[in-house]
Short mmCIF file of C-alpha atoms in Angstrom, two decimals:
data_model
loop_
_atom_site.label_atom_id
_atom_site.label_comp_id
_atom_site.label_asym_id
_atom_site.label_seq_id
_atom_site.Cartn_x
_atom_site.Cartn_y
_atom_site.Cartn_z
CA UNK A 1491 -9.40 0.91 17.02
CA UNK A 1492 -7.98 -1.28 19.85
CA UNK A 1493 -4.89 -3.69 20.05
CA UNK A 1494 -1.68 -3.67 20.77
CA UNK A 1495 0.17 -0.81 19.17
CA UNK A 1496 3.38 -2.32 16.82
CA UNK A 1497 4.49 1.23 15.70
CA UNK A 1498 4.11 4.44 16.76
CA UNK A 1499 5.76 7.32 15.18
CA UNK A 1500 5.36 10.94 17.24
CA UNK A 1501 6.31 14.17 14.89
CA UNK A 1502 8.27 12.26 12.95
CA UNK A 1503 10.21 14.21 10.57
CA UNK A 1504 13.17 14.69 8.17
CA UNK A 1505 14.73 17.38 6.97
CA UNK A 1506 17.47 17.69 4.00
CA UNK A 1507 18.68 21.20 3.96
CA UNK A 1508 15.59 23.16 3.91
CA UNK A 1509 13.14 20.92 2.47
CA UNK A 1510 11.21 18.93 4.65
CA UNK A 1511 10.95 14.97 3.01
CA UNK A 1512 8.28 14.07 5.91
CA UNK A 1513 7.24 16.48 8.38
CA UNK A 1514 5.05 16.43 11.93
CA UNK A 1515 4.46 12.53 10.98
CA UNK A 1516 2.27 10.43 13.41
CA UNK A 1517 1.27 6.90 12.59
CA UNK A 1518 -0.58 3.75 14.15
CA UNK A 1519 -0.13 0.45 12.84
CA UNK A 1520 -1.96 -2.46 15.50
CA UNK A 1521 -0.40 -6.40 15.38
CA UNK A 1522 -2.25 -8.17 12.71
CA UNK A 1523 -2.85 -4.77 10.58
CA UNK A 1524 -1.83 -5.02 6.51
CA UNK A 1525 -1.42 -1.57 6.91
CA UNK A 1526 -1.65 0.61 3.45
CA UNK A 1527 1.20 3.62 3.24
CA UNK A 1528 0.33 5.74 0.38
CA UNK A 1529 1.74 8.17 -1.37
CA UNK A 1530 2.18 10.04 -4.79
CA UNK A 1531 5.72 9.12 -6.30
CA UNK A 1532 8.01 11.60 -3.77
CA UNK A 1533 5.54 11.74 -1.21
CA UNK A 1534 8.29 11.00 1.77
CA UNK A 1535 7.52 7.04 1.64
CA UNK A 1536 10.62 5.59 1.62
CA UNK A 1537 12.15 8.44 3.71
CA UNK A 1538 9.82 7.15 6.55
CA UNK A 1539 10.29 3.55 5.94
CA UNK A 1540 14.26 4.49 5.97
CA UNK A 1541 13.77 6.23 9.48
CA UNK A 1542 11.60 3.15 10.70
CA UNK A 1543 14.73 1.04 10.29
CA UNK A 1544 16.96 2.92 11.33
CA UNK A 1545 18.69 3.36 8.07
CA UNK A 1546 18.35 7.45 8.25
CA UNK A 1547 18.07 9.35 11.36
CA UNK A 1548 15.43 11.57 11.84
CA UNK A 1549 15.78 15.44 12.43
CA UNK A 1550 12.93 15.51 14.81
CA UNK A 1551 10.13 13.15 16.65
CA UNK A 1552 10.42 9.50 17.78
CA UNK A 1553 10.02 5.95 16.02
CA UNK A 1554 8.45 3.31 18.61
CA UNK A 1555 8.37 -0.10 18.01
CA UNK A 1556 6.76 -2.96 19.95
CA UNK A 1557 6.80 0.07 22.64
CA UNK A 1558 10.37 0.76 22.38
CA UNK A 1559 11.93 3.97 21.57
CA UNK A 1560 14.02 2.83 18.25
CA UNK A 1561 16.21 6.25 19.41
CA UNK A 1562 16.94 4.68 23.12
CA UNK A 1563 16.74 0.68 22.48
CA UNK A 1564 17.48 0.25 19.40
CA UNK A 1565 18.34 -3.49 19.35
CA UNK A 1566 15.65 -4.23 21.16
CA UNK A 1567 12.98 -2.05 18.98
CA UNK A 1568 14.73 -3.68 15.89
CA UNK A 1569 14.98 -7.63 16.91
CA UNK A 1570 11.31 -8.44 15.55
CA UNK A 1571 11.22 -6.37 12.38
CA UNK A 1572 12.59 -7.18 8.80
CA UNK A 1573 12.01 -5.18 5.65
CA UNK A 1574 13.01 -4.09 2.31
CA UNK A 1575 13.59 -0.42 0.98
CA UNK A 1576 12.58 0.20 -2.29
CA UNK A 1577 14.76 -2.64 -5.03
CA UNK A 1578 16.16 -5.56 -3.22
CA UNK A 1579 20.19 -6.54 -4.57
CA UNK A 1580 21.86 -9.49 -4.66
CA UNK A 1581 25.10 -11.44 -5.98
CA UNK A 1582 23.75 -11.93 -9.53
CA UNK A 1583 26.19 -14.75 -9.79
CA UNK A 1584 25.53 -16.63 -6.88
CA UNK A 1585 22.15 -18.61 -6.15
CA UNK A 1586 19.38 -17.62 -4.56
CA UNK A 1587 20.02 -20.08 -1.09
CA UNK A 1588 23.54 -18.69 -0.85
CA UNK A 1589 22.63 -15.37 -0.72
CA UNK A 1590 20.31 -15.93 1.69
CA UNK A 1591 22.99 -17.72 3.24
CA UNK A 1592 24.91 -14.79 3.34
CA UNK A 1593 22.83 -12.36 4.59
CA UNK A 1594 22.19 -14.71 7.85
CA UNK A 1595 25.44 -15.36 8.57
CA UNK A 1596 25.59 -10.88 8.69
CA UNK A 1597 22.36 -11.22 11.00
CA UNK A 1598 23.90 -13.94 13.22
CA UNK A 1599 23.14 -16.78 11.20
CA UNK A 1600 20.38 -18.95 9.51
CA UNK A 1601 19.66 -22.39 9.47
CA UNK A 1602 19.98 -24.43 6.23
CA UNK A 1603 16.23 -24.82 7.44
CA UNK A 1604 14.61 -21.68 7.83
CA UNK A 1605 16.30 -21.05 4.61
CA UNK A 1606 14.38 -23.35 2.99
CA UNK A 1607 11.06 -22.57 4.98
CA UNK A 1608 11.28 -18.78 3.53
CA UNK A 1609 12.23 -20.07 -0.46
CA UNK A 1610 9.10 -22.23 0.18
CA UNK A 1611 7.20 -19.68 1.25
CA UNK A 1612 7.85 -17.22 -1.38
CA UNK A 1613 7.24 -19.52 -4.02
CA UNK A 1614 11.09 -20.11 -5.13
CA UNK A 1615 12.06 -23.79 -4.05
CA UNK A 1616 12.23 -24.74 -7.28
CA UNK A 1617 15.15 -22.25 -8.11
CA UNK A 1618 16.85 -22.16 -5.06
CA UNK A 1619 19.97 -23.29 -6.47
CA UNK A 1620 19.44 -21.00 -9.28
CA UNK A 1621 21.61 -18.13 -10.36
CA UNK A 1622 19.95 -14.96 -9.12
CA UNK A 1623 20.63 -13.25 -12.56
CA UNK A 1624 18.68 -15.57 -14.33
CA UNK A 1625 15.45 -14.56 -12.07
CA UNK A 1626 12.65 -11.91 -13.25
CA UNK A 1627 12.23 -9.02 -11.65
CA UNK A 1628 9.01 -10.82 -9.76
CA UNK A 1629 11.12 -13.38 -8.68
CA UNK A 1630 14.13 -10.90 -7.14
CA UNK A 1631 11.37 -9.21 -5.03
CA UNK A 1632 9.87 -12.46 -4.11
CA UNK A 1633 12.93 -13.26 -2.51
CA UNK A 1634 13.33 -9.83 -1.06
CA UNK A 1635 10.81 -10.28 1.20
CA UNK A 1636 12.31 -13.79 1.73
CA UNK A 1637 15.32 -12.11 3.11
CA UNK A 1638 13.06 -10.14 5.23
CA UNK A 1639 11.70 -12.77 6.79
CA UNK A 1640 14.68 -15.09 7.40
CA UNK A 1641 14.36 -14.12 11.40
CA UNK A 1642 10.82 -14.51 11.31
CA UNK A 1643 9.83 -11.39 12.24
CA UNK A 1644 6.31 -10.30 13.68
CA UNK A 1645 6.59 -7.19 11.79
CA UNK A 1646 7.37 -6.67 8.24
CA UNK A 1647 7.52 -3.43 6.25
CA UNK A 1648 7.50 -3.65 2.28
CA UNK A 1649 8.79 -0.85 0.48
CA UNK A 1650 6.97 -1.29 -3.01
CA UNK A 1651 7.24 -4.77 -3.95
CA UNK A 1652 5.14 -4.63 -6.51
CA UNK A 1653 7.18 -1.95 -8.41
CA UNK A 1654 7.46 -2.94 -11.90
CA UNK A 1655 5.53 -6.23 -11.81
CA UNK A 1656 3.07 -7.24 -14.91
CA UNK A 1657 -0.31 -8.30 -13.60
CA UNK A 1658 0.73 -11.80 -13.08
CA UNK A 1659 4.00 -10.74 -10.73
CA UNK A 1660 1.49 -8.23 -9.01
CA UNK A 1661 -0.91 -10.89 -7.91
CA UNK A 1662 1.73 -13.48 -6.64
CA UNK A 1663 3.11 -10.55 -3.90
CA UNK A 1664 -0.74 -9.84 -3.00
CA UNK A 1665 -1.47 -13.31 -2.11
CA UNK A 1666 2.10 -13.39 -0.66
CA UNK A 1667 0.85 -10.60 1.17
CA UNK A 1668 -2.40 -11.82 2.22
CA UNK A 1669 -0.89 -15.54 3.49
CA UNK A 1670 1.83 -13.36 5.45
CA UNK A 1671 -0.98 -11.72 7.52
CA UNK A 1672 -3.31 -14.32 7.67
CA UNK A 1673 -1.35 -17.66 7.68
CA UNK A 1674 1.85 -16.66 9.41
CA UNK A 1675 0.37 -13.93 11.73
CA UNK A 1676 2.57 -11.46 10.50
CA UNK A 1677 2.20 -7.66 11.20
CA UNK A 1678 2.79 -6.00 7.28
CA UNK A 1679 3.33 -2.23 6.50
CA UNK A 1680 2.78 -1.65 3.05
CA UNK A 1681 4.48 1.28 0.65
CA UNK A 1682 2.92 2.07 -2.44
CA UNK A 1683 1.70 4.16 -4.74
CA UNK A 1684 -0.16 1.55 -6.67
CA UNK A 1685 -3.54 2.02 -4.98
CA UNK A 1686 -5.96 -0.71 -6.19
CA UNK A 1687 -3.09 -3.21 -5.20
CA UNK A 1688 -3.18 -1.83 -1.60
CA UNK A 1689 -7.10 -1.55 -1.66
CA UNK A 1690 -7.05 -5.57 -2.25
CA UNK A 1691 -5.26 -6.30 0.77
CA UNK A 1692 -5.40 -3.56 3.49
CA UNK A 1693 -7.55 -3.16 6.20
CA UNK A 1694 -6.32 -0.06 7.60
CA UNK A 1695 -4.04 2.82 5.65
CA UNK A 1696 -2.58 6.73 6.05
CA UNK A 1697 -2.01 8.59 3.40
CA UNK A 1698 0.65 10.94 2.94
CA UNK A 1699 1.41 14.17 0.61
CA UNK A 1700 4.40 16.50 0.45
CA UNK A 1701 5.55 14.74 3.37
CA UNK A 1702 2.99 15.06 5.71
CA UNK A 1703 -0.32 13.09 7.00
CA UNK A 1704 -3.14 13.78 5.12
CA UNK A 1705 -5.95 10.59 6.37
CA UNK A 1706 -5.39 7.57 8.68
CA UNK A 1707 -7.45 5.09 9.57
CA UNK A 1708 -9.68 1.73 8.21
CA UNK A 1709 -10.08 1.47 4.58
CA UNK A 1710 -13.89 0.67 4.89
CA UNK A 1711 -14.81 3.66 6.79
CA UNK A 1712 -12.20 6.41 5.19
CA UNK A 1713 -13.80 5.44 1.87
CA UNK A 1714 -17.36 5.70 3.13
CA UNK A 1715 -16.27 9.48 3.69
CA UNK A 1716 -15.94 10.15 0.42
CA UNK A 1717 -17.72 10.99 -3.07
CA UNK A 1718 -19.35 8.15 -4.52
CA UNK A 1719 -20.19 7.64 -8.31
CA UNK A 1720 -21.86 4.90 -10.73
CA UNK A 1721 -20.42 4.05 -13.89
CA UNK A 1722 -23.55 4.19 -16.32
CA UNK A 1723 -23.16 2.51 -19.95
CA UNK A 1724 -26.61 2.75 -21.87
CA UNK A 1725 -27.81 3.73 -25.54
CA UNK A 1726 -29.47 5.59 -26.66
CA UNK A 1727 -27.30 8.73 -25.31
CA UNK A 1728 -29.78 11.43 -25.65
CA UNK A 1729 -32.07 9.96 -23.62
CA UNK A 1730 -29.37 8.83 -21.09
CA UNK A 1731 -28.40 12.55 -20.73
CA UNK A 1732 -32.42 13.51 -20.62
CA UNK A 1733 -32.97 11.17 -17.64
CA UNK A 1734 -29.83 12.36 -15.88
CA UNK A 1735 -30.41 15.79 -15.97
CA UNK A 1736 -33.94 15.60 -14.83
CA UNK A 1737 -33.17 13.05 -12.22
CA UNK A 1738 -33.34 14.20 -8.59
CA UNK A 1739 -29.93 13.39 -6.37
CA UNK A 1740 -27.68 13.86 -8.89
CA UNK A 1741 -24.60 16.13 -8.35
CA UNK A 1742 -22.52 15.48 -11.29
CA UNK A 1743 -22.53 14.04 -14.60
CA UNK A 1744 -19.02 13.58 -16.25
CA UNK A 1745 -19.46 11.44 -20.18
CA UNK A 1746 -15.87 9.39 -20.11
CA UNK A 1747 -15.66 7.22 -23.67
CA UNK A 1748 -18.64 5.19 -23.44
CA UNK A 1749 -19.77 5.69 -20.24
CA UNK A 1750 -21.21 8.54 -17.75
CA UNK A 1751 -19.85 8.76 -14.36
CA UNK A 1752 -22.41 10.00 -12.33
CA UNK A 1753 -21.94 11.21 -8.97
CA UNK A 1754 -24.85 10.04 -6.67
CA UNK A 1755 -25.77 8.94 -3.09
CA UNK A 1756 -25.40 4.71 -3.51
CA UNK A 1757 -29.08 4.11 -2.04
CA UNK A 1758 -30.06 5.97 -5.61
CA UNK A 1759 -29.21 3.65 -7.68
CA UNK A 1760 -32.31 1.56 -8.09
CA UNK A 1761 -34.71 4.66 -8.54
CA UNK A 1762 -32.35 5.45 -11.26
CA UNK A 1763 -32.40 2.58 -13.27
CA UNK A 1764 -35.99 2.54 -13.04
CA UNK A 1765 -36.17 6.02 -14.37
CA UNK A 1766 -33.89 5.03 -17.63
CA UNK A 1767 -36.38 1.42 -17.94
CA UNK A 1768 -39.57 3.87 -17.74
CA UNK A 1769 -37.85 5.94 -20.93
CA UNK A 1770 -37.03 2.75 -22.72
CA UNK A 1771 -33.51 3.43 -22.64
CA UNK A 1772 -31.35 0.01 -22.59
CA UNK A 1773 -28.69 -0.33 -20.06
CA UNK A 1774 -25.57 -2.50 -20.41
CA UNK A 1775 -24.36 -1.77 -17.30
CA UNK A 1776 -24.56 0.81 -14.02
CA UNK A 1777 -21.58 -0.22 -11.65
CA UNK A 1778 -20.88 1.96 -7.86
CA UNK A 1779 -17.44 2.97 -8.30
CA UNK A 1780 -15.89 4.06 -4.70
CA UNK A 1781 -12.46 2.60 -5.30
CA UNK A 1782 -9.29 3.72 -3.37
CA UNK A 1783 -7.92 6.00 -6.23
CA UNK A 1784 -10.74 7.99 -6.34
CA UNK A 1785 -10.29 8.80 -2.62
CA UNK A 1786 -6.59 8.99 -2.55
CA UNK A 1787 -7.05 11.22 -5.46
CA UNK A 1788 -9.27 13.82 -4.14
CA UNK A 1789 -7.83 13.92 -1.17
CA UNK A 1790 -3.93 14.83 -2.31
CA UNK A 1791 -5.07 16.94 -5.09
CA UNK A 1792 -7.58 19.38 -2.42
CA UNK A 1793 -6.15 22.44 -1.53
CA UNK A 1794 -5.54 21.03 2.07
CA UNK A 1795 -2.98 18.77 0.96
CA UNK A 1796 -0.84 20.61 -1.49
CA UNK A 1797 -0.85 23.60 0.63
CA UNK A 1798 0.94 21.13 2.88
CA UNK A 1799 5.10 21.32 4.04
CA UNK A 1800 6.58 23.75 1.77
CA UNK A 1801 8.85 24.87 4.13
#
C-alpha cells in the first residue's frame, strides 16, 4: 500500500499494573482509508484510541500523527484530528446547537455556521434547538461525531458509534460513515466489534486480541486468505449428504438448521450444483459465505492469538 501515512503507532503499549491492555502495537492507517479496528469486547480498543488522543499516556512506543510525534508536538499532531471515545455526553437539558456551542467555545470557538454545517451533516437540523434528552440514543451519537467534526478535521477516529443502535440507527452512521470518506475527504478510524458493520464500509482493517496485533491490512485480500464456505439449502437431505460426501474438494460439511455449510474452494461451486441436479436433488439456494466474522473469528479464536499478552 502507498500514500501518505496519517498514523503510525511504533510498539505501542499500555500497561495497568501487570496486565498489559495493548502491547508491542504497530498500525498504518493512509489519508482517505475507512480504516476497520477490531476487536472482541476487551480487546485493548478503546485503550488505543485513548492513547491516540492523548487522553492516556502510553507506558511504552510512540503515536505519530500526520508525521508528528503526538509525545514531542503534541498540538501540532492533535490540530487535524477529532474523535469520540466510546458514549458521547452532553447537557441533557440544553439543546443540541448549544452544546455544540459549548464545546467550541473550549476548542477556541465555532461559528454559528460551521455549527450548522455539522447538524446538517449528521442529519439533526431539524432538532437543533431540541433538548438533547429528548434525542435517541442514534441521535446522541449522531451528534457525537458532529462534535468531532466541528474543526473539520482530516482525520476522525470513532470509538463504536454504532453501539447499541437497532438496524435502522446502524445504517444512518454507515452511510454517515461512507459520505465522511467519500464526500468530505475525511480520513476515518473505525472501533468496533460489530464486524459486518465494519465489513460494509472499510477498505483496509487490523485486528487486535488480548491487546496485541493479530492481521493488518486490505479487507479484500486478508479475507481471500482465509477458509471459504457455501451455504447449501436443498431437500431431499439424504441425498444432499450422499452427494457431499462423495463429492471431490470438499473439506468440511457442518448441517446448521436447514442448511449445510460446506467448506470448499469458490471455483467448486458450479461442479457442485451440477452434481446435486444429476441426483435430482432440488436446491433452494447455495450462497459463498466469506464474510468478515468468519475471518475475524478464526483468527482470534487460533491458538496464535489467545496465546497472545498474558503477561
Amino acid at each position: 500500500m502507498t500514500g501518505e501515512i496519517i498514523l503510525q503507532t511504533k510498539n505501542l503499549g499500555k500497561q495497568y499494573k501487570h496486565r498489559w491492555a495493548v502491547h508491542h502495537l504497530d498500525l498504518e492507517v493512509y489519508r482517505g482509508d475507512v480504516f476497520g479496528f477490531l476487536g472482541p469486547n476487551g480487546a485493548g480498543k478503546s485503550t488505543t484510541i485513548r492513547m491516540l488522543l492523548s487522553l492516556v499516556r502510553p507506558t511504552e512506543g510512540e503515536v505519530f500523527l500526520f508525521g508528528k510525534s503526538l509525545e514531542r508536538e503534541r498540538e501540532k499532531a492533535l490540530e487535524s484530528i477529532g474523535g469520540i471515545v466510546e458514549k458521547p455526553d452532553f447537557y441533557g437539558y440544553l439543546s443540541a446547537h448549544r452544546n455544540l456551542e459549548i464545546v467550541g467555545a473550549l476548542n477556541g470557538g465555532a461559528t454559528r455556521k460551521r455549527i450548522e454545517e455539522v447538524l446538517s451533516l449528521v442529519g439533526l437540523s431539524t432538532r437543533a434547538r431540541d433538548k438533547v434528552k429528548t434525542f435517541s440514543h442514534g441521535m446522541k451519537q449522531r451528534l457525537g461525531i458532529a462534535q468531532s467534526l466541528l474543526a473539520d478535521p482530516e482525520f476522525v477516529i470513532l470509538d463504536e458509534p454504532t453501539s447499541g443502535l437497532d438496524p435502522q440507527g446502524m445504517k444512518e452512521i454507515r452511510e454517515l460513515i461512507r459520505h465522511l470518506a467519500s464526500d468530505q475527504n475525511k480520513t476515518v478510524m473505525l472501533s468496533s466489534h460489530l464486524l459486518n458493520e465494519v465489513e460494509m464500509v472499510a477498505n483496509r482493517m487490523a485486528v487486535i486480541s488480548r491487546g496485541e496485533l493479530v492481521t493488518q491490512g486490505e479487507v479484500a485480500s486478508l479475507l481471500e486468505k482465509g477458509e471459504k464456505s457455501v451455504a447449501l439449502r436443498a431437500r431431499p437431505r439424504e441425498k444432499v449428504r450422499s452427494v457431499l460426501s462423495a463429492h471431490r474438494g470438499i473439506d468440511k460439511v457442518v448441517e446448521t438448521g436447514e442448511e449445510f455449510l460446506v467448506t470448499m474452494p469458490f471455483e467448486g461451486i458450479p461442479e457442485l450444483a451440477r452434481a446435486l441436479v444429476r441426483e435430482q436433488v432440488d436446491i433452494e439456494a447455495l450462497v459463498p459465505r466469506r464474510s468478515l466474522e468468519e475471518y475475524f473469528l478464526s483468527i482470534t479464536e487460533s491458538d496464535g492469538a489467545s496465546d497472545k499478552a498474558k503477561s
